[in-house]
PDB file of C-alpha atoms in Angstrom:
ATOM      1  CA  MET A  23      -1.113  19.251 -67.495  1.00  0.00           C
ATOM      2  CA  SER A  24       0.029  18.229 -63.986  1.00  0.00           C
ATOM      3  CA  TRP A  25      -1.039  14.533 -62.916  1.00  0.00           C
ATOM      4  CA  PHE A  26      -0.815  15.746 -59.597  1.00  0.00           C
ATOM      5  CA  LYS A  27      -2.409  18.627 -57.374  1.00  0.00           C
ATOM      6  CA  ARG A  28      -1.376  19.709 -53.971  1.00  0.00           C
ATOM      7  CA  GLU A  29      -4.770  20.660 -51.829  1.00  0.00           C
ATOM      8  CA  ASP A  30      -3.934  23.293 -49.259  1.00  0.00           C
ATOM      9  CA  ASN A  31      -6.036  21.198 -46.896  1.00  0.00           C
ATOM     10  CA  GLU A  32      -5.173  21.398 -43.728  1.00  0.00           C
ATOM     11  CA  ILE A  33      -4.960  18.613 -41.044  1.00  0.00           C
ATOM     12  CA  VAL A  34      -6.432  19.501 -37.427  1.00  0.00           C
ATOM     13  CA  ASN A  35      -6.336  17.077 -34.514  1.00  0.00           C
ATOM     14  CA  ASP A  36      -9.114  15.661 -32.718  1.00  0.00           C
ATOM     15  CA  LEU A  37      -8.696  16.304 -29.351  1.00  0.00           C
ATOM     16  CA  GLU A  38     -10.528  13.962 -28.099  1.00  0.00           C
ATOM     17  CA  LYS A  39      -8.668  11.321 -29.824  1.00  0.00           C
ATOM     18  CA  THR A  40      -5.408  12.778 -29.341  1.00  0.00           C
ATOM     19  CA  VAL A  41      -3.392  10.547 -27.647  1.00  0.00           C
ATOM     20  CA  ARG A  42      -0.491  12.610 -25.656  1.00  0.00           C
ATOM     21  CA  THR A  43       2.638  10.500 -24.219  1.00  0.00           C
ATOM     22  CA  GLU A  44       4.686  13.116 -23.611  1.00  0.00           C
ATOM     23  CA  GLY A  45       6.331  12.829 -19.854  1.00  0.00           C
ATOM     24  CA  LEU A  46       4.881   9.514 -19.086  1.00  0.00           C
ATOM     25  CA  TRP A  47       8.253   8.238 -19.635  1.00  0.00           C
ATOM     26  CA  VAL A  48      11.635   8.699 -17.759  1.00  0.00           C
ATOM     27  CA  ARG A  49      14.725   6.745 -18.708  1.00  0.00           C
ATOM     28  CA  CYS A  50      17.235   5.608 -15.874  1.00  0.00           C
ATOM     29  CA  ASP A  51      20.514   6.858 -15.486  1.00  0.00           C
ATOM     30  CA  GLY A  52      21.621   3.431 -14.102  1.00  0.00           C
ATOM     31  CA  CYS A  53      20.623   1.108 -15.751  1.00  0.00           C
ATOM     32  CA  ARG A  54      19.286   3.131 -19.673  1.00  0.00           C
ATOM     33  CA  GLU A  55      15.343   1.531 -19.357  1.00  0.00           C
ATOM     34  CA  ILE A  56      12.684   3.369 -19.919  1.00  0.00           C
ATOM     35  CA  ILE A  57      10.082   3.515 -16.692  1.00  0.00           C
ATOM     36  CA  PHE A  58       6.704   4.247 -16.725  1.00  0.00           C
ATOM     37  CA  LYS A  59       6.563   7.165 -14.927  1.00  0.00           C
ATOM     38  CA  ALA A  60       3.708   5.912 -12.748  1.00  0.00           C
ATOM     39  CA  ASP A  61       5.525   3.109 -11.640  1.00  0.00           C
ATOM     40  CA  LEU A  62       8.595   5.189 -10.851  1.00  0.00           C
ATOM     41  CA  GLU A  63       5.965   7.371  -8.329  1.00  0.00           C
ATOM     42  CA  ALA A  64       4.470   4.801  -6.500  1.00  0.00           C
ATOM     43  CA  ASN A  65       7.616   3.286  -6.282  1.00  0.00           C
ATOM     44  CA  LEU A  66       9.139   6.160  -4.032  1.00  0.00           C
ATOM     45  CA  GLN A  67      11.140   7.195  -7.055  1.00  0.00           C
ATOM     46  CA  VAL A  68      13.304   4.254  -7.215  1.00  0.00           C
ATOM     47  CA  CYS A  69      13.681   2.316 -10.068  1.00  0.00           C
ATOM     48  CA  PRO A  70      12.266  -1.130 -10.245  1.00  0.00           C
ATOM     49  CA  LYS A  71      14.662  -2.759 -12.088  1.00  0.00           C
ATOM     50  CA  CYS A  72      18.100  -1.413 -10.924  1.00  0.00           C
ATOM     51  CA  GLY A  73      17.012   0.573  -7.338  1.00  0.00           C
ATOM     52  CA  GLN A  74      18.668   3.776  -8.835  1.00  0.00           C
ATOM     53  CA  HIS A  75      17.099   5.961  -6.144  1.00  0.00           C
ATOM     54  CA  PHE A  76      15.943   9.481  -8.611  1.00  0.00           C
ATOM     55  CA  ARG A  77      15.942  12.464  -6.212  1.00  0.00           C
ATOM     56  CA  ILE A  78      12.814  13.108  -4.332  1.00  0.00           C
ATOM     57  CA  ASP A  79      11.074  16.814  -3.634  1.00  0.00           C
ATOM     58  CA  ALA A  80      11.224  18.014   0.357  1.00  0.00           C
ATOM     59  CA  ARG A  81       7.617  18.282   0.539  1.00  0.00           C
ATOM     60  CA  SER A  82       7.130  14.081  -1.019  1.00  0.00           C
ATOM     61  CA  ARG A  83       9.832  13.245   1.517  1.00  0.00           C
ATOM     62  CA  ILE A  84       8.180  15.012   4.209  1.00  0.00           C
ATOM     63  CA  ALA A  85       5.293  13.098   3.329  1.00  0.00           C
ATOM     64  CA  ASN A  86       6.455   9.705   3.116  1.00  0.00           C
ATOM     65  CA  LEU A  87       8.720   9.934   6.580  1.00  0.00           C
ATOM     66  CA  LEU A  88       5.952  11.712   9.005  1.00  0.00           C
ATOM     67  CA  GLU A  89       2.773  10.317  10.017  1.00  0.00           C
ATOM     68  CA  PRO A  90      -0.420  12.232   8.810  1.00  0.00           C
ATOM     69  CA  GLY A  91      -1.105  15.282  10.559  1.00  0.00           C
ATOM     70  CA  TYR A  92       2.356  16.853  11.121  1.00  0.00           C
ATOM     71  CA  GLU A  93       2.424  20.782  10.638  1.00  0.00           C
ATOM     72  CA  LEU A  94       5.262  22.795   8.212  1.00  0.00           C
ATOM     73  CA  VAL A  95       6.314  25.592   9.869  1.00  0.00           C
ATOM     74  CA  ASP A  96       8.833  28.326   9.869  1.00  0.00           C
ATOM     75  CA  LEU A  97       7.815  28.680   6.088  1.00  0.00           C
ATOM     76  CA  GLU A  98       7.431  32.758   6.342  1.00  0.00           C
ATOM     77  CA  LEU A  99      11.403  33.521   6.243  1.00  0.00           C
ATOM     78  CA  ARG A 100      12.538  35.157   2.693  1.00  0.00           C
ATOM     79  CA  SER A 101      16.162  35.780   1.477  1.00  0.00           C
ATOM     80  CA  THR A 102      17.248  39.407   0.614  1.00  0.00           C
ATOM     81  CA  ASP A 103      19.829  40.333  -1.598  1.00  0.00           C
ATOM     82  CA  PRO A 104      22.251  42.132   1.135  1.00  0.00           C
ATOM     83  CA  LEU A 105      25.342  41.994  -1.771  1.00  0.00           C
ATOM     84  CA  GLU A 106      22.883  43.091  -4.571  1.00  0.00           C
ATOM     85  CA  PHE A 107      25.029  40.094  -6.074  1.00  0.00           C
ATOM     86  CA  THR A 108      24.894  39.686 -10.045  1.00  0.00           C
ATOM     87  CA  ASP A 109      26.435  36.702 -12.585  1.00  0.00           C
ATOM     88  CA  LEU A 110      24.444  35.917 -15.592  1.00  0.00           C
ATOM     89  CA  LYS A 111      21.892  37.148 -13.899  1.00  0.00           C
ATOM     90  CA  PRO A 112      20.638  39.024 -10.884  1.00  0.00           C
ATOM     91  CA  TYR A 113      20.193  37.058  -7.533  1.00  0.00           C
ATOM     92  CA  LYS A 114      16.601  38.727  -6.551  1.00  0.00           C
ATOM     93  CA  ARG A 115      15.809  37.257 -10.498  1.00  0.00           C
ATOM     94  CA  ARG A 116      16.887  33.605  -9.108  1.00  0.00           C
ATOM     95  CA  LEU A 117      15.330  34.113  -6.472  1.00  0.00           C
ATOM     96  CA  ALA A 118      11.857  35.043  -7.799  1.00  0.00           C
ATOM     97  CA  GLU A 119      12.168  32.078 -10.545  1.00  0.00           C
ATOM     98  CA  ALA A 120      13.053  29.478  -7.319  1.00  0.00           C
ATOM     99  CA  GLN A 121      10.316  30.255  -5.682  1.00  0.00           C
ATOM    100  CA  LYS A 122       7.648  30.472  -8.111  1.00  0.00           C
ATOM    101  CA  LYS A 123       9.617  26.998  -9.804  1.00  0.00           C
ATOM    102  CA  THR A 124       9.339  25.307  -6.435  1.00  0.00           C
ATOM    103  CA  GLY A 125       6.561  27.202  -4.124  1.00  0.00           C
ATOM    104  CA  LEU A 126       8.793  27.679  -1.656  1.00  0.00           C
ATOM    105  CA  ASN A 127      10.552  31.003  -0.074  1.00  0.00           C
ATOM    106  CA  ASP A 128      13.937  28.792   0.259  1.00  0.00           C
ATOM    107  CA  ALA A 129      16.032  25.636  -0.246  1.00  0.00           C
ATOM    108  CA  ILE A 130      14.380  24.036   3.202  1.00  0.00           C
ATOM    109  CA  ILE A 131      11.145  22.957   4.918  1.00  0.00           C
ATOM    110  CA  ASN A 132      10.866  22.509   9.013  1.00  0.00           C
ATOM    111  CA  ALA A 133       7.432  19.966   9.689  1.00  0.00           C
ATOM    112  CA  ILE A 134       6.852  18.897  13.496  1.00  0.00           C
ATOM    113  CA  GLY A 135       5.228  16.110  13.505  1.00  0.00           C
ATOM    114  CA  SER A 136       5.660  11.543  14.555  1.00  0.00           C
ATOM    115  CA  MET A 137       7.332   9.299  13.078  1.00  0.00           C
ATOM    116  CA  GLY A 138       5.787   6.013  14.224  1.00  0.00           C
ATOM    117  CA  PRO A 139       5.955   6.486  17.627  1.00  0.00           C
ATOM    118  CA  HIS A 140       8.429   9.206  18.548  1.00  0.00           C
ATOM    119  CA  ALA A 141       7.560  12.877  18.186  1.00  0.00           C
ATOM    120  CA  VAL A 142      10.566  14.416  16.097  1.00  0.00           C
ATOM    121  CA  VAL A 143      11.547  17.416  14.593  1.00  0.00           C
ATOM    122  CA  LEU A 144      11.911  17.244  10.810  1.00  0.00           C
ATOM    123  CA  SER A 145      14.214  19.317   8.649  1.00  0.00           C
ATOM    124  CA  VAL A 146      14.247  19.063   4.763  1.00  0.00           C
ATOM    125  CA  MET A 147      16.150  20.308   2.011  1.00  0.00           C
ATOM    126  CA  GLU A 148      15.081  21.218  -1.440  1.00  0.00           C
ATOM    127  CA  TYR A 149      17.248  20.486  -4.229  1.00  0.00           C
ATOM    128  CA  SER A 150      15.591  22.153  -6.760  1.00  0.00           C
ATOM    129  CA  PHE A 151      15.885  26.232  -5.198  1.00  0.00           C
ATOM    130  CA  ILE A 152      19.320  26.356  -6.694  1.00  0.00           C
ATOM    131  CA  GLY A 153      20.566  23.377  -6.087  1.00  0.00           C
ATOM    132  CA  GLY A 154      19.613  23.482  -1.811  1.00  0.00           C
ATOM    133  CA  SER A 155      22.332  25.693  -1.347  1.00  0.00           C
ATOM    134  CA  MET A 156      22.586  26.882   1.833  1.00  0.00           C
ATOM    135  CA  GLY A 157      21.845  30.984   2.640  1.00  0.00           C
ATOM    136  CA  SER A 158      21.011  32.539   5.560  1.00  0.00           C
ATOM    137  CA  VAL A 159      17.396  31.590   5.253  1.00  0.00           C
ATOM    138  CA  VAL A 160      18.298  27.632   5.445  1.00  0.00           C
ATOM    139  CA  GLY A 161      21.168  29.053   8.106  1.00  0.00           C
ATOM    140  CA  GLU A 162      17.933  30.442   9.909  1.00  0.00           C
ATOM    141  CA  THR A 163      15.017  27.922   9.523  1.00  0.00           C
ATOM    142  CA  ILE A 164      17.921  24.973  10.637  1.00  0.00           C
ATOM    143  CA  ALA A 165      18.790  26.987  13.784  1.00  0.00           C
ATOM    144  CA  ARG A 166      15.032  27.247  14.396  1.00  0.00           C
ATOM    145  CA  ALA A 167      14.883  23.374  14.041  1.00  0.00           C
ATOM    146  CA  VAL A 168      17.798  23.182  16.576  1.00  0.00           C
ATOM    147  CA  ASP A 169      16.041  25.836  18.741  1.00  0.00           C
ATOM    148  CA  ARG A 170      12.428  23.439  18.651  1.00  0.00           C
ATOM    149  CA  SER A 171      14.333  20.361  19.765  1.00  0.00           C
ATOM    150  CA  LEU A 172      16.183  22.379  22.470  1.00  0.00           C
ATOM    151  CA  ALA A 173      12.661  23.291  23.951  1.00  0.00           C
ATOM    152  CA  THR A 174      10.906  20.017  23.243  1.00  0.00           C
ATOM    153  CA  ARG A 175      13.859  17.563  24.001  1.00  0.00           C
ATOM    154  CA  ASN A 176      12.310  15.919  20.433  1.00  0.00           C
ATOM    155  CA  PRO A 177      14.977  14.373  18.328  1.00  0.00           C
ATOM    156  CA  LEU A 178      15.896  16.130  15.379  1.00  0.00           C
ATOM    157  CA  ILE A 179      16.327  14.806  11.656  1.00  0.00           C
ATOM    158  CA  ILE A 180      18.121  16.644   8.895  1.00  0.00           C
ATOM    159  CA  VAL A 181      17.561  15.314   5.101  1.00  0.00           C
ATOM    160  CA  SER A 182      19.762  17.497   3.436  1.00  0.00           C
ATOM    161  CA  ALA A 183      20.107  17.547  -0.743  1.00  0.00           C
ATOM    162  CA  SER A 184      22.557  20.504  -1.323  1.00  0.00           C
ATOM    163  CA  GLY A 185      25.172  21.939  -3.405  1.00  0.00           C
ATOM    164  CA  GLY A 186      26.569  23.726  -0.571  1.00  0.00           C
ATOM    165  CA  ALA A 187      26.712  27.188   0.602  1.00  0.00           C
ATOM    166  CA  ARG A 188      25.246  30.059  -1.661  1.00  0.00           C
ATOM    167  CA  MET A 189      27.848  31.399  -2.755  1.00  0.00           C
ATOM    168  CA  MET A 190      25.133  34.881  -3.874  1.00  0.00           C
ATOM    169  CA  GLU A 191      25.617  35.407  -0.227  1.00  0.00           C
ATOM    170  CA  GLY A 192      28.909  35.323   0.281  1.00  0.00           C
ATOM    171  CA  ILE A 193      30.513  35.580   4.383  1.00  0.00           C
ATOM    172  CA  ALA A 194      26.541  35.643   4.648  1.00  0.00           C
ATOM    173  CA  SER A 195      26.455  32.011   4.066  1.00  0.00           C
ATOM    174  CA  LEU A 196      29.322  30.880   5.214  1.00  0.00           C
ATOM    175  CA  MET A 197      28.483  32.362   8.333  1.00  0.00           C
ATOM    176  CA  GLN A 198      25.721  29.498   8.735  1.00  0.00           C
ATOM    177  CA  LEU A 199      27.904  26.781   9.060  1.00  0.00           C
ATOM    178  CA  ALA A 200      29.380  28.333  12.134  1.00  0.00           C
ATOM    179  CA  LYS A 201      25.773  28.611  13.485  1.00  0.00           C
ATOM    180  CA  VAL A 202      23.939  25.889  12.810  1.00  0.00           C
ATOM    181  CA  SER A 203      27.292  23.463  13.987  1.00  0.00           C
ATOM    182  CA  ALA A 204      26.864  25.872  17.458  1.00  0.00           C
ATOM    183  CA  GLY A 205      23.241  24.960  17.596  1.00  0.00           C
ATOM    184  CA  LEU A 206      24.121  21.144  17.689  1.00  0.00           C
ATOM    185  CA  ALA A 207      27.084  21.276  19.672  1.00  0.00           C
ATOM    186  CA  ARG A 208      24.205  22.257  22.439  1.00  0.00           C
ATOM    187  CA  MET A 209      21.901  19.498  21.448  1.00  0.00           C
ATOM    188  CA  ASP A 210      24.959  17.110  22.267  1.00  0.00           C
ATOM    189  CA  ASP A 211      25.535  18.673  25.521  1.00  0.00           C
ATOM    190  CA  GLU A 212      21.630  18.458  26.392  1.00  0.00           C
ATOM    191  CA  GLY A 213      21.867  14.385  24.971  1.00  0.00           C
ATOM    192  CA  ILE A 214      19.057  15.135  22.829  1.00  0.00           C
ATOM    193  CA  PRO A 215      19.619  12.964  19.342  1.00  0.00           C
ATOM    194  CA  TYR A 216      20.211  14.042  16.150  1.00  0.00           C
ATOM    195  CA  ILE A 217      20.293  12.054  12.963  1.00  0.00           C
ATOM    196  CA  SER A 218      21.696  13.064   9.584  1.00  0.00           C
ATOM    197  CA  VAL A 219      20.495  11.756   6.722  1.00  0.00           C
ATOM    198  CA  MET A 220      22.362  12.419   3.330  1.00  0.00           C
ATOM    199  CA  THR A 221      20.999  11.987  -0.235  1.00  0.00           C
ATOM    200  CA  ASP A 222      22.226  13.008  -3.657  1.00  0.00           C
ATOM    201  CA  PRO A 223      24.265  15.069  -3.555  1.00  0.00           C
ATOM    202  CA  THR A 224      25.330  16.735  -0.509  1.00  0.00           C
ATOM    203  CA  THR A 225      28.395  18.463  -1.257  1.00  0.00           C
ATOM    204  CA  GLY A 226      30.528  21.960  -0.017  1.00  0.00           C
ATOM    205  CA  GLY A 227      29.804  23.665   3.220  1.00  0.00           C
ATOM    206  CA  VAL A 228      26.900  21.572   3.894  1.00  0.00           C
ATOM    207  CA  THR A 229      28.766  18.812   4.399  1.00  0.00           C
ATOM    208  CA  ALA A 230      31.417  20.421   5.606  1.00  0.00           C
ATOM    209  CA  SER A 231      29.377  21.341   8.756  1.00  0.00           C
ATOM    210  CA  PHE A 232      25.765  19.729  10.016  1.00  0.00           C
ATOM    211  CA  ALA A 233      25.452  16.788   7.122  1.00  0.00           C
ATOM    212  CA  MET A 234      28.493  14.978   8.755  1.00  0.00           C
ATOM    213  CA  LEU A 235      28.238  16.543  12.639  1.00  0.00           C
ATOM    214  CA  GLY A 236      24.938  13.391  13.287  1.00  0.00           C
ATOM    215  CA  ASP A 237      24.787  10.977  16.397  1.00  0.00           C
ATOM    216  CA  LEU A 238      23.983   8.726  13.367  1.00  0.00           C
ATOM    217  CA  ASN A 239      24.960   9.964  10.149  1.00  0.00           C
ATOM    218  CA  ILE A 240      23.429   7.297   7.304  1.00  0.00           C
ATOM    219  CA  ALA A 241      22.829   7.455   3.442  1.00  0.00           C
ATOM    220  CA  GLU A 242      20.362   6.109   0.379  1.00  0.00           C
ATOM    221  CA  PRO A 243      22.165   4.054  -2.141  1.00  0.00           C
ATOM    222  CA  GLY A 244      24.286   5.772  -4.659  1.00  0.00           C
ATOM    223  CA  ALA A 245      24.357   9.755  -3.100  1.00  0.00           C
ATOM    224  CA  LEU A 246      26.807  11.782  -4.010  1.00  0.00           C
ATOM    225  CA  ILE A 247      28.466  12.904  -1.107  1.00  0.00           C
ATOM    226  CA  GLY A 248      31.886  15.420  -0.699  1.00  0.00           C
ATOM    227  CA  PHE A 249      33.301  18.418  -0.261  1.00  0.00           C
ATOM    228  CA  ALA A 250      34.336  19.168  -3.554  1.00  0.00           C
ATOM    229  CA  GLY A 251      33.369  17.801  -6.709  1.00  0.00           C
ATOM    230  CA  PRO A 252      35.595  14.886  -8.105  1.00  0.00           C
ATOM    231  CA  ARG A 253      36.133  16.688 -10.919  1.00  0.00           C
ATOM    232  CA  VAL A 254      37.911  19.538  -9.524  1.00  0.00           C
ATOM    233  CA  ILE A 255      39.940  17.223  -6.952  1.00  0.00           C
ATOM    234  CA  GLU A 256      41.403  15.195  -9.703  1.00  0.00           C
ATOM    235  CA  GLN A 257      42.664  18.609 -11.354  1.00  0.00           C
ATOM    236  CA  THR A 258      43.831  19.671  -8.823  1.00  0.00           C
ATOM    237  CA  ILE A 259      45.934  16.341  -7.814  1.00  0.00           C
ATOM    238  CA  ARG A 260      46.547  15.460 -10.892  1.00  0.00           C
ATOM    239  CA  GLN A 261      45.546  11.974 -10.623  1.00  0.00           C
ATOM    240  CA  LYS A 262      43.043   9.706 -11.193  1.00  0.00           C
ATOM    241  CA  LEU A 263      40.271   8.845  -8.520  1.00  0.00           C
ATOM    242  CA  PRO A 264      38.976   5.615  -7.133  1.00  0.00           C
ATOM    243  CA  GLU A 265      35.962   3.887  -8.642  1.00  0.00           C
ATOM    244  CA  GLY A 266      32.835   5.067  -6.900  1.00  0.00           C
ATOM    245  CA  PHE A 267      34.909   7.973  -5.117  1.00  0.00           C
ATOM    246  CA  GLN A 268      32.111   9.974  -3.147  1.00  0.00           C
ATOM    247  CA  ARG A 269      29.515   7.725  -3.631  1.00  0.00           C
ATOM    248  CA  SER A 270      27.940   6.771  -0.280  1.00  0.00           C
ATOM    249  CA  GLU A 271      28.906   3.066  -0.798  1.00  0.00           C
ATOM    250  CA  PHE A 272      32.997   4.113  -0.783  1.00  0.00           C
ATOM    251  CA  LEU A 273      32.094   6.315   2.688  1.00  0.00           C
ATOM    252  CA  LEU A 274      30.290   3.753   4.210  1.00  0.00           C
ATOM    253  CA  GLN A 275      33.040   1.506   3.342  1.00  0.00           C
ATOM    254  CA  HIS A 276      35.972   4.234   5.018  1.00  0.00           C
ATOM    255  CA  GLY A 277      34.018   4.967   7.751  1.00  0.00           C
ATOM    256  CA  PHE A 278      32.569   8.115   6.968  1.00  0.00           C
ATOM    257  CA  LEU A 279      29.378   6.828   7.125  1.00  0.00           C
ATOM    258  CA  ASP A 280      26.991   4.728   9.961  1.00  0.00           C
ATOM    259  CA  ALA A 281      24.928   2.608   7.307  1.00  0.00           C
ATOM    260  CA  ILE A 282      23.140   3.019   3.890  1.00  0.00           C
ATOM    261  CA  VAL A 283      19.361   2.894   3.895  1.00  0.00           C
ATOM    262  CA  PRO A 284      16.870   2.291   0.725  1.00  0.00           C
ATOM    263  CA  ARG A 285      14.210   5.140   0.797  1.00  0.00           C
ATOM    264  CA  LYS A 286      11.669   2.090   1.243  1.00  0.00           C
ATOM    265  CA  GLN A 287      13.369   1.209   3.928  1.00  0.00           C
ATOM    266  CA  MET A 288      14.291   4.802   5.376  1.00  0.00           C
ATOM    267  CA  LYS A 289      11.169   5.497   7.610  1.00  0.00           C
ATOM    268  CA  PRO A 290      11.453   1.948   9.727  1.00  0.00           C
ATOM    269  CA  TYR A 291      15.018   2.165  10.018  1.00  0.00           C
ATOM    270  CA  LEU A 292      14.949   5.876  11.547  1.00  0.00           C
ATOM    271  CA  ILE A 293      11.856   4.328  13.857  1.00  0.00           C
ATOM    272  CA  GLN A 294      14.494   1.972  14.930  1.00  0.00           C
ATOM    273  CA  ALA A 295      16.598   3.839  15.869  1.00  0.00           C
ATOM    274  CA  LEU A 296      15.122   6.408  17.503  1.00  0.00           C
ATOM    275  CA  SER A 297      13.659   3.801  19.701  1.00  0.00           C
ATOM    276  CA  TRP A 298      17.293   2.964  20.880  1.00  0.00           C
ATOM    277  CA  MET A 299      18.904   6.395  20.843  1.00  0.00           C
ATOM    278  CA  THR A 300      15.865   7.726  23.138  1.00  0.00           C
ATOM    279  CA  ASP A 301      15.958   4.735  25.012  1.00  0.00           C
ATOM    280  CA  SER A 302      19.379   5.461  26.179  1.00  0.00           C
ATOM    281  CA  SER A 303      19.412   9.130  26.039  1.00  0.00           C
ATOM    282  CA  SER A 304      16.951   9.150  28.728  1.00  0.00           C
ATOM    283  CA  LYS A 305      18.647   6.468  30.774  1.00  0.00           C
ATOM    284  CA  THR A 306      21.477   9.149  30.759  1.00  0.00           C
ATOM    285  CA  ALA A 307      19.349  11.962  31.444  1.00  0.00           C
TER     286      ALA A 307
END
């Protein structure tokens, strides 16, 4: 005779009484503290305890920088697969997955609008789209932003967040470095201000071209900025790199940046910078 008997009673959750906490909390990579996600979003994706800057999507960044009523432009461009490239998966499939994930055709968004009293052209990269890599569409989109600035004489601001050139497009990707740099040289000749804002990460061909060509080069705190990654450099030179190498603080100390601006202060800083940059450009024109 058994003393205990297992009853086949199925446990059913009452959906009305179930409390779901998954996804409500995140761990900060800086201080390792647990943060309520709503508090993080209210603080522009900056840790309220240590100031660690989390990555932010392109649409949110545009909304944070421009006044209401801005317009998104040049969204119709789509990448093709000229090389029929395949590594772990076909490039066409990577594009389709990234487009579904982000709701964008490629890794950049152009916007026209106002930043305070200043009419500007804003180009913002989306890191979630294949690592913000620069293919032919990214290059063409930035080239169109340059053309808009040249046509209207409004300042251009590019916010970079990229792993560099898109290897799946080969030489077509690398040609964008020269294409965009040539456009920015025309802006310089015309005396139209261009501000480069570097966020985490800004690396590879993006750093080697337009990210470092600004009349004013600024970055967010703690951003990784460089051409090759730290591990690649260490393996090449077989030496240990200095602490904080390729972070924005290190670059500011060694003269590669003009300023480091926290995200919550970015818009007022840019408005102030545009005030004296546009005044000086109008006097020299």
